[in-house]
């Protein structure tokens, strides 16, 4: 157990740790790495939407991506390669399987940045991408220590919304903010309860929909954190 009453999580780190990652040791600034992480997760989201996977798959792939770069450098690995492999892995772990050929096809279309790009399955590029994704899937598995079970903040957000009597509109907005949160490192630095509560709070401000201000209620919802 941690000092805050939560079960120990090897993937929960302090914000200061993000200033000493392999990428930063290789010369990137904190801001450059933050942007690279965001670009990688945006790529995963775009690819996931194209493949029509669930948001949970996209979220899991994004978490794998963030964890991978806690132990590896952007200098050595391109976010396209890692992102595609993370999504492929997440489709398996979340039981939303997609054929590797379909993922390769959409990756090639995305990378071409050309409308009506024609994908040839017999092309050298297609075969190369298949090898890259399979190779990086193994690297990702090793980097995350085969720890593939991920708990996301969506369930907590729904629970909090119901307890607070939030409108459907506010709940949908909070869900959207949670989706966006995976472009950041919040999944590494904060517990799900805090991220979920923050999404509801931000949504309430965005929609100008007041929330209860009882500190006791928020303590009960979020646990040992003070809101």
mmCIF file of C-alpha atoms in Angstrom:
data_model
loop_
_atom_site.group_PDB
_atom_site.id
_atom_site.type_symbol
_atom_site.label_atom_id
_atom_site.label_comp_id
_atom_site.label_asym_id
_atom_site.label_seq_id
_atom_site.Cartn_x
_atom_site.Cartn_y
_atom_site.Cartn_z
ATOM 1 C CA UNK A 1 0.000 0.000 0.000
ATOM 2 C CA UNK A 2 1.138 3.528 -0.710
ATOM 3 C CA UNK A 3 1.105 6.339 1.849
ATOM 4 C CA UNK A 4 -2.132 7.558 0.228
ATOM 5 C CA UNK A 5 -3.963 4.304 0.878
ATOM 6 C CA UNK A 6 -3.817 2.960 -2.654
ATOM 7 C CA UNK A 7 -2.432 -0.394 -3.724
ATOM 8 C CA UNK A 8 1.138 -0.155 -4.945
ATOM 9 C CA UNK A 9 1.350 0.356 -8.694
ATOM 10 C CA UNK A 10 4.732 -0.005 -10.390
ATOM 11 C CA UNK A 11 3.525 2.281 -13.179
ATOM 12 C CA UNK A 12 2.528 5.198 -10.953
ATOM 13 C CA UNK A 13 5.386 7.691 -10.981
ATOM 14 C CA UNK A 14 6.104 11.186 -9.698
ATOM 15 C CA UNK A 15 6.017 14.114 -12.084
ATOM 16 C CA UNK A 16 9.719 14.672 -11.415
ATOM 17 C CA UNK A 17 10.472 11.239 -12.898
ATOM 18 C CA UNK A 18 9.247 12.507 -16.274
ATOM 19 C CA UNK A 19 12.194 14.902 -16.311
ATOM 20 C CA UNK A 20 14.630 11.959 -16.259
ATOM 21 C CA UNK A 21 13.300 9.642 -18.953
ATOM 22 C CA UNK A 22 15.550 7.901 -21.517
ATOM 23 C CA UNK A 23 14.520 10.458 -24.157
ATOM 24 C CA UNK A 24 15.536 13.390 -21.992
ATOM 25 C CA UNK A 25 18.810 11.683 -21.137
ATOM 26 C CA UNK A 26 19.341 11.422 -24.908
ATOM 27 C CA UNK A 27 18.960 15.175 -25.344
ATOM 28 C CA UNK A 28 15.241 15.879 -25.731
ATOM 29 C CA UNK A 29 13.712 18.568 -23.561
ATOM 30 C CA UNK A 30 10.720 17.823 -21.337
ATOM 31 C CA UNK A 31 8.507 19.831 -23.690
ATOM 32 C CA UNK A 32 9.801 18.011 -26.771
ATOM 33 C CA UNK A 33 9.044 14.659 -25.195
ATOM 34 C CA UNK A 34 5.608 15.839 -24.108
ATOM 35 C CA UNK A 35 4.830 16.813 -27.708
ATOM 36 C CA UNK A 36 6.191 13.507 -29.035
ATOM 37 C CA UNK A 37 3.994 11.568 -26.614
ATOM 38 C CA UNK A 38 0.964 13.605 -27.648
ATOM 39 C CA UNK A 39 1.663 13.046 -31.348
ATOM 40 C CA UNK A 40 2.020 9.317 -30.767
ATOM 41 C CA UNK A 41 -1.300 9.100 -28.944
ATOM 42 C CA UNK A 42 -3.026 11.223 -31.588
ATOM 43 C CA UNK A 43 -1.711 8.765 -34.186
ATOM 44 C CA UNK A 44 -3.080 5.864 -32.135
ATOM 45 C CA UNK A 45 -6.460 7.607 -31.879
ATOM 46 C CA UNK A 46 -6.593 8.331 -35.601
ATOM 47 C CA UNK A 47 -5.622 4.763 -36.450
ATOM 48 C CA UNK A 48 -8.076 3.352 -33.915
ATOM 49 C CA UNK A 49 -10.950 5.436 -35.273
ATOM 50 C CA UNK A 50 -10.125 4.320 -38.801
ATOM 51 C CA UNK A 51 -10.228 0.692 -37.654
ATOM 52 C CA UNK A 52 -13.426 1.344 -35.665
ATOM 53 C CA UNK A 53 -12.121 -0.056 -32.409
ATOM 54 C CA UNK A 54 -13.566 0.918 -29.036
ATOM 55 C CA UNK A 55 -12.313 3.853 -26.991
ATOM 56 C CA UNK A 56 -11.084 1.365 -24.385
ATOM 57 C CA UNK A 57 -8.751 -0.148 -27.012
ATOM 58 C CA UNK A 58 -7.424 3.308 -27.878
ATOM 59 C CA UNK A 59 -6.953 4.119 -24.190
ATOM 60 C CA UNK A 60 -5.110 0.851 -23.508
ATOM 61 C CA UNK A 61 -2.870 1.369 -26.527
ATOM 62 C CA UNK A 62 -2.066 4.886 -25.329
ATOM 63 C CA UNK A 63 -1.142 3.598 -21.870
ATOM 64 C CA UNK A 64 1.129 0.957 -23.414
ATOM 65 C CA UNK A 65 2.708 3.745 -25.481
ATOM 66 C CA UNK A 66 3.375 5.949 -22.444
ATOM 67 C CA UNK A 67 4.790 3.041 -20.464
ATOM 68 C CA UNK A 68 7.044 1.988 -23.336
ATOM 69 C CA UNK A 69 8.686 5.415 -23.407
ATOM 70 C CA UNK A 70 9.303 5.359 -19.692
ATOM 71 C CA UNK A 71 11.935 2.745 -20.488
ATOM 72 C CA UNK A 72 12.884 3.632 -24.074
ATOM 73 C CA UNK A 73 13.953 6.732 -25.964
ATOM 74 C CA UNK A 74 12.225 8.521 -28.823
ATOM 75 C CA UNK A 75 15.711 8.823 -30.268
ATOM 76 C CA UNK A 76 15.768 5.070 -30.894
ATOM 77 C CA UNK A 77 12.111 4.419 -31.763
ATOM 78 C CA UNK A 78 9.679 6.231 -34.065
ATOM 79 C CA UNK A 79 6.232 6.829 -32.600
ATOM 80 C CA UNK A 80 4.548 5.434 -35.730
ATOM 81 C CA UNK A 81 6.233 2.058 -35.201
ATOM 82 C CA UNK A 82 5.505 1.921 -31.478
ATOM 83 C CA UNK A 83 2.000 3.357 -31.785
ATOM 84 C CA UNK A 84 0.914 0.844 -34.429
ATOM 85 C CA UNK A 85 2.259 -2.040 -32.352
ATOM 86 C CA UNK A 86 0.570 -0.736 -29.193
ATOM 87 C CA UNK A 87 -2.769 -0.563 -30.961
ATOM 88 C CA UNK A 88 -2.346 -4.051 -32.425
ATOM 89 C CA UNK A 89 -1.554 -5.376 -28.948
ATOM 90 C CA UNK A 90 -4.500 -3.535 -27.385
ATOM 91 C CA UNK A 91 -6.961 -5.030 -29.874
ATOM 92 C CA UNK A 92 -5.927 -8.409 -28.501
ATOM 93 C CA UNK A 93 -5.932 -7.552 -24.795
ATOM 94 C CA UNK A 94 -9.329 -5.839 -25.023
ATOM 95 C CA UNK A 95 -10.817 -8.613 -27.169
ATOM 96 C CA UNK A 96 -11.520 -6.321 -30.083
ATOM 97 C CA UNK A 97 -9.304 -8.121 -32.550
ATOM 98 C CA UNK A 98 -8.298 -6.651 -35.881
ATOM 99 C CA UNK A 99 -6.324 -8.468 -38.556
ATOM 100 C CA UNK A 100 -2.734 -7.340 -38.864
ATOM 101 C CA UNK A 101 -3.235 -6.691 -42.586
ATOM 102 C CA UNK A 102 -5.998 -4.200 -41.784
ATOM 103 C CA UNK A 103 -3.764 -2.347 -39.342
ATOM 104 C CA UNK A 104 -0.905 -2.257 -41.852
ATOM 105 C CA UNK A 105 -3.249 -0.948 -44.530
ATOM 106 C CA UNK A 106 -4.438 1.943 -42.378
ATOM 107 C CA UNK A 107 -0.933 2.728 -41.128
ATOM 108 C CA UNK A 108 0.293 3.000 -44.713
ATOM 109 C CA UNK A 109 -2.617 5.268 -45.638
ATOM 110 C CA UNK A 110 -1.922 7.478 -42.641
ATOM 111 C CA UNK A 111 1.795 7.688 -43.336
ATOM 112 C CA UNK A 112 1.294 8.451 -47.027
ATOM 113 C CA UNK A 113 -0.686 11.631 -46.239
ATOM 114 C CA UNK A 114 -2.158 11.175 -49.712
ATOM 115 C CA UNK A 115 -5.844 10.859 -50.552
ATOM 116 C CA UNK A 116 -6.915 7.683 -52.333
ATOM 117 C CA UNK A 117 -3.590 6.013 -51.533
ATOM 118 C CA UNK A 118 -3.645 2.505 -52.986
ATOM 119 C CA UNK A 119 -2.268 -0.204 -50.702
ATOM 120 C CA UNK A 120 -0.656 -3.178 -52.420
ATOM 121 C CA UNK A 121 -0.429 -6.212 -50.139
ATOM 122 C CA UNK A 122 2.357 -7.673 -52.249
ATOM 123 C CA UNK A 123 4.449 -4.519 -52.046
ATOM 124 C CA UNK A 124 7.758 -4.366 -50.226
ATOM 125 C CA UNK A 125 6.444 -1.537 -48.039
ATOM 126 C CA UNK A 126 3.449 -3.589 -46.904
ATOM 127 C CA UNK A 127 5.628 -6.547 -45.938
ATOM 128 C CA UNK A 128 8.076 -4.244 -44.172
ATOM 129 C CA UNK A 129 5.303 -2.702 -42.077
ATOM 130 C CA UNK A 130 4.074 -6.159 -41.062
ATOM 131 C CA UNK A 131 7.556 -7.058 -39.858
ATOM 132 C CA UNK A 132 7.880 -3.749 -38.008
ATOM 133 C CA UNK A 133 4.600 -4.141 -36.126
ATOM 134 C CA UNK A 134 5.312 -7.753 -35.171
ATOM 135 C CA UNK A 135 8.835 -6.798 -34.054
ATOM 136 C CA UNK A 136 7.626 -3.850 -31.983
ATOM 137 C CA UNK A 137 4.812 -5.823 -30.432
ATOM 138 C CA UNK A 138 7.476 -7.980 -28.787
ATOM 139 C CA UNK A 139 9.422 -4.907 -27.667
ATOM 140 C CA UNK A 140 6.307 -3.373 -26.147
ATOM 141 C CA UNK A 141 5.476 -6.595 -24.321
ATOM 142 C CA UNK A 142 8.969 -6.671 -22.835
ATOM 143 C CA UNK A 143 8.876 -2.978 -21.919
ATOM 144 C CA UNK A 144 5.583 -3.317 -20.063
ATOM 145 C CA UNK A 145 6.760 -6.554 -18.410
ATOM 146 C CA UNK A 146 3.791 -8.418 -19.941
ATOM 147 C CA UNK A 147 1.546 -6.429 -17.588
ATOM 148 C CA UNK A 148 -1.438 -6.124 -19.917
ATOM 149 C CA UNK A 149 -4.329 -5.637 -17.514
ATOM 150 C CA UNK A 150 -5.191 -1.943 -17.411
ATOM 151 C CA UNK A 151 -7.879 -0.253 -15.324
ATOM 152 C CA UNK A 152 -9.108 2.987 -16.894
ATOM 153 C CA UNK A 153 -10.873 5.925 -15.155
ATOM 154 C CA UNK A 154 -14.099 5.615 -17.153
ATOM 155 C CA UNK A 155 -15.843 3.396 -14.595
ATOM 156 C CA UNK A 156 -14.944 5.757 -11.759
ATOM 157 C CA UNK A 157 -16.157 8.743 -13.772
ATOM 158 C CA UNK A 158 -19.545 7.124 -14.373
ATOM 159 C CA UNK A 159 -19.819 6.194 -10.698
ATOM 160 C CA UNK A 160 -18.923 9.731 -9.584
ATOM 161 C CA UNK A 161 -21.348 11.264 -12.099
ATOM 162 C CA UNK A 162 -24.191 9.161 -10.750
ATOM 163 C CA UNK A 163 -23.321 10.017 -7.134
ATOM 164 C CA UNK A 164 -23.186 13.733 -7.951
ATOM 165 C CA UNK A 165 -26.379 13.674 -10.002
ATOM 166 C CA UNK A 166 -24.631 14.985 -13.113
ATOM 167 C CA UNK A 167 -26.612 15.487 -16.302
ATOM 168 C CA UNK A 168 -26.068 13.192 -19.273
ATOM 169 C CA UNK A 169 -24.540 16.129 -21.126
ATOM 170 C CA UNK A 170 -21.963 16.702 -18.393
ATOM 171 C CA UNK A 171 -21.149 12.994 -18.221
ATOM 172 C CA UNK A 172 -20.581 12.868 -21.981
ATOM 173 C CA UNK A 173 -18.348 15.923 -21.754
ATOM 174 C CA UNK A 174 -16.361 14.368 -18.900
ATOM 175 C CA UNK A 175 -15.952 11.198 -20.989
ATOM 176 C CA UNK A 176 -14.545 13.319 -23.839
ATOM 177 C CA UNK A 177 -12.077 14.987 -21.473
ATOM 178 C CA UNK A 178 -10.975 11.546 -20.284
ATOM 179 C CA UNK A 179 -10.362 10.559 -23.910
ATOM 180 C CA UNK A 180 -8.149 13.626 -24.354
ATOM 181 C CA UNK A 181 -6.294 12.896 -21.113
ATOM 182 C CA UNK A 182 -4.575 9.914 -22.707
ATOM 183 C CA UNK A 183 -2.557 12.288 -24.874
ATOM 184 C CA UNK A 184 -0.949 13.418 -21.629
ATOM 185 C CA UNK A 185 0.985 11.553 -18.937
ATOM 186 C CA UNK A 186 -1.854 11.660 -16.383
ATOM 187 C CA UNK A 187 -2.190 7.871 -16.680
ATOM 188 C CA UNK A 188 1.353 7.641 -15.306
ATOM 189 C CA UNK A 189 1.225 10.247 -12.554
ATOM 190 C CA UNK A 190 -2.298 10.135 -11.091
ATOM 191 C CA UNK A 191 -4.726 7.505 -9.854
ATOM 192 C CA UNK A 192 -7.914 6.842 -11.791
ATOM 193 C CA UNK A 193 -10.133 8.359 -9.099
ATOM 194 C CA UNK A 194 -8.355 11.694 -9.341
ATOM 195 C CA UNK A 195 -8.381 11.761 -13.153
ATOM 196 C CA UNK A 196 -12.086 10.878 -13.197
ATOM 197 C CA UNK A 197 -12.957 13.577 -10.658
ATOM 198 C CA UNK A 198 -10.879 16.132 -12.562
ATOM 199 C CA UNK A 199 -12.686 15.291 -15.816
ATOM 200 C CA UNK A 200 -16.050 15.903 -14.150
ATOM 201 C CA UNK A 201 -14.829 19.150 -12.595
ATOM 202 C CA UNK A 202 -13.467 20.454 -15.911
ATOM 203 C CA UNK A 203 -16.653 19.416 -17.729
ATOM 204 C CA UNK A 204 -18.743 21.299 -15.173
ATOM 205 C CA UNK A 205 -16.690 24.444 -15.776
ATOM 206 C CA UNK A 206 -16.811 23.980 -19.550
ATOM 207 C CA UNK A 207 -20.613 23.609 -19.533
ATOM 208 C CA UNK A 208 -21.156 26.053 -16.655
ATOM 209 C CA UNK A 209 -23.046 23.339 -14.786
ATOM 210 C CA UNK A 210 -22.487 23.672 -11.015
ATOM 211 C CA UNK A 211 -21.397 20.714 -8.890
ATOM 212 C CA UNK A 212 -21.879 20.136 -5.154
ATOM 213 C CA UNK A 213 -19.178 21.901 -3.129
ATOM 214 C CA UNK A 214 -19.230 19.577 -0.129
ATOM 215 C CA UNK A 215 -15.653 18.625 0.745
ATOM 216 C CA UNK A 216 -16.979 15.612 2.676
ATOM 217 C CA UNK A 217 -18.762 14.361 -0.448
ATOM 218 C CA UNK A 218 -15.659 14.733 -2.621
ATOM 219 C CA UNK A 219 -13.553 13.024 0.055
ATOM 220 C CA UNK A 220 -15.987 10.121 0.030
ATOM 221 C CA UNK A 221 -15.879 9.885 -3.763
ATOM 222 C CA UNK A 222 -12.167 10.211 -4.343
ATOM 223 C CA UNK A 223 -10.932 8.436 -1.225
ATOM 224 C CA UNK A 224 -8.018 9.845 0.771
ATOM 225 C CA UNK A 225 -7.467 12.742 -1.640
ATOM 226 C CA UNK A 226 -8.648 16.199 -0.644
ATOM 227 C CA UNK A 227 -10.489 18.030 -3.433
#
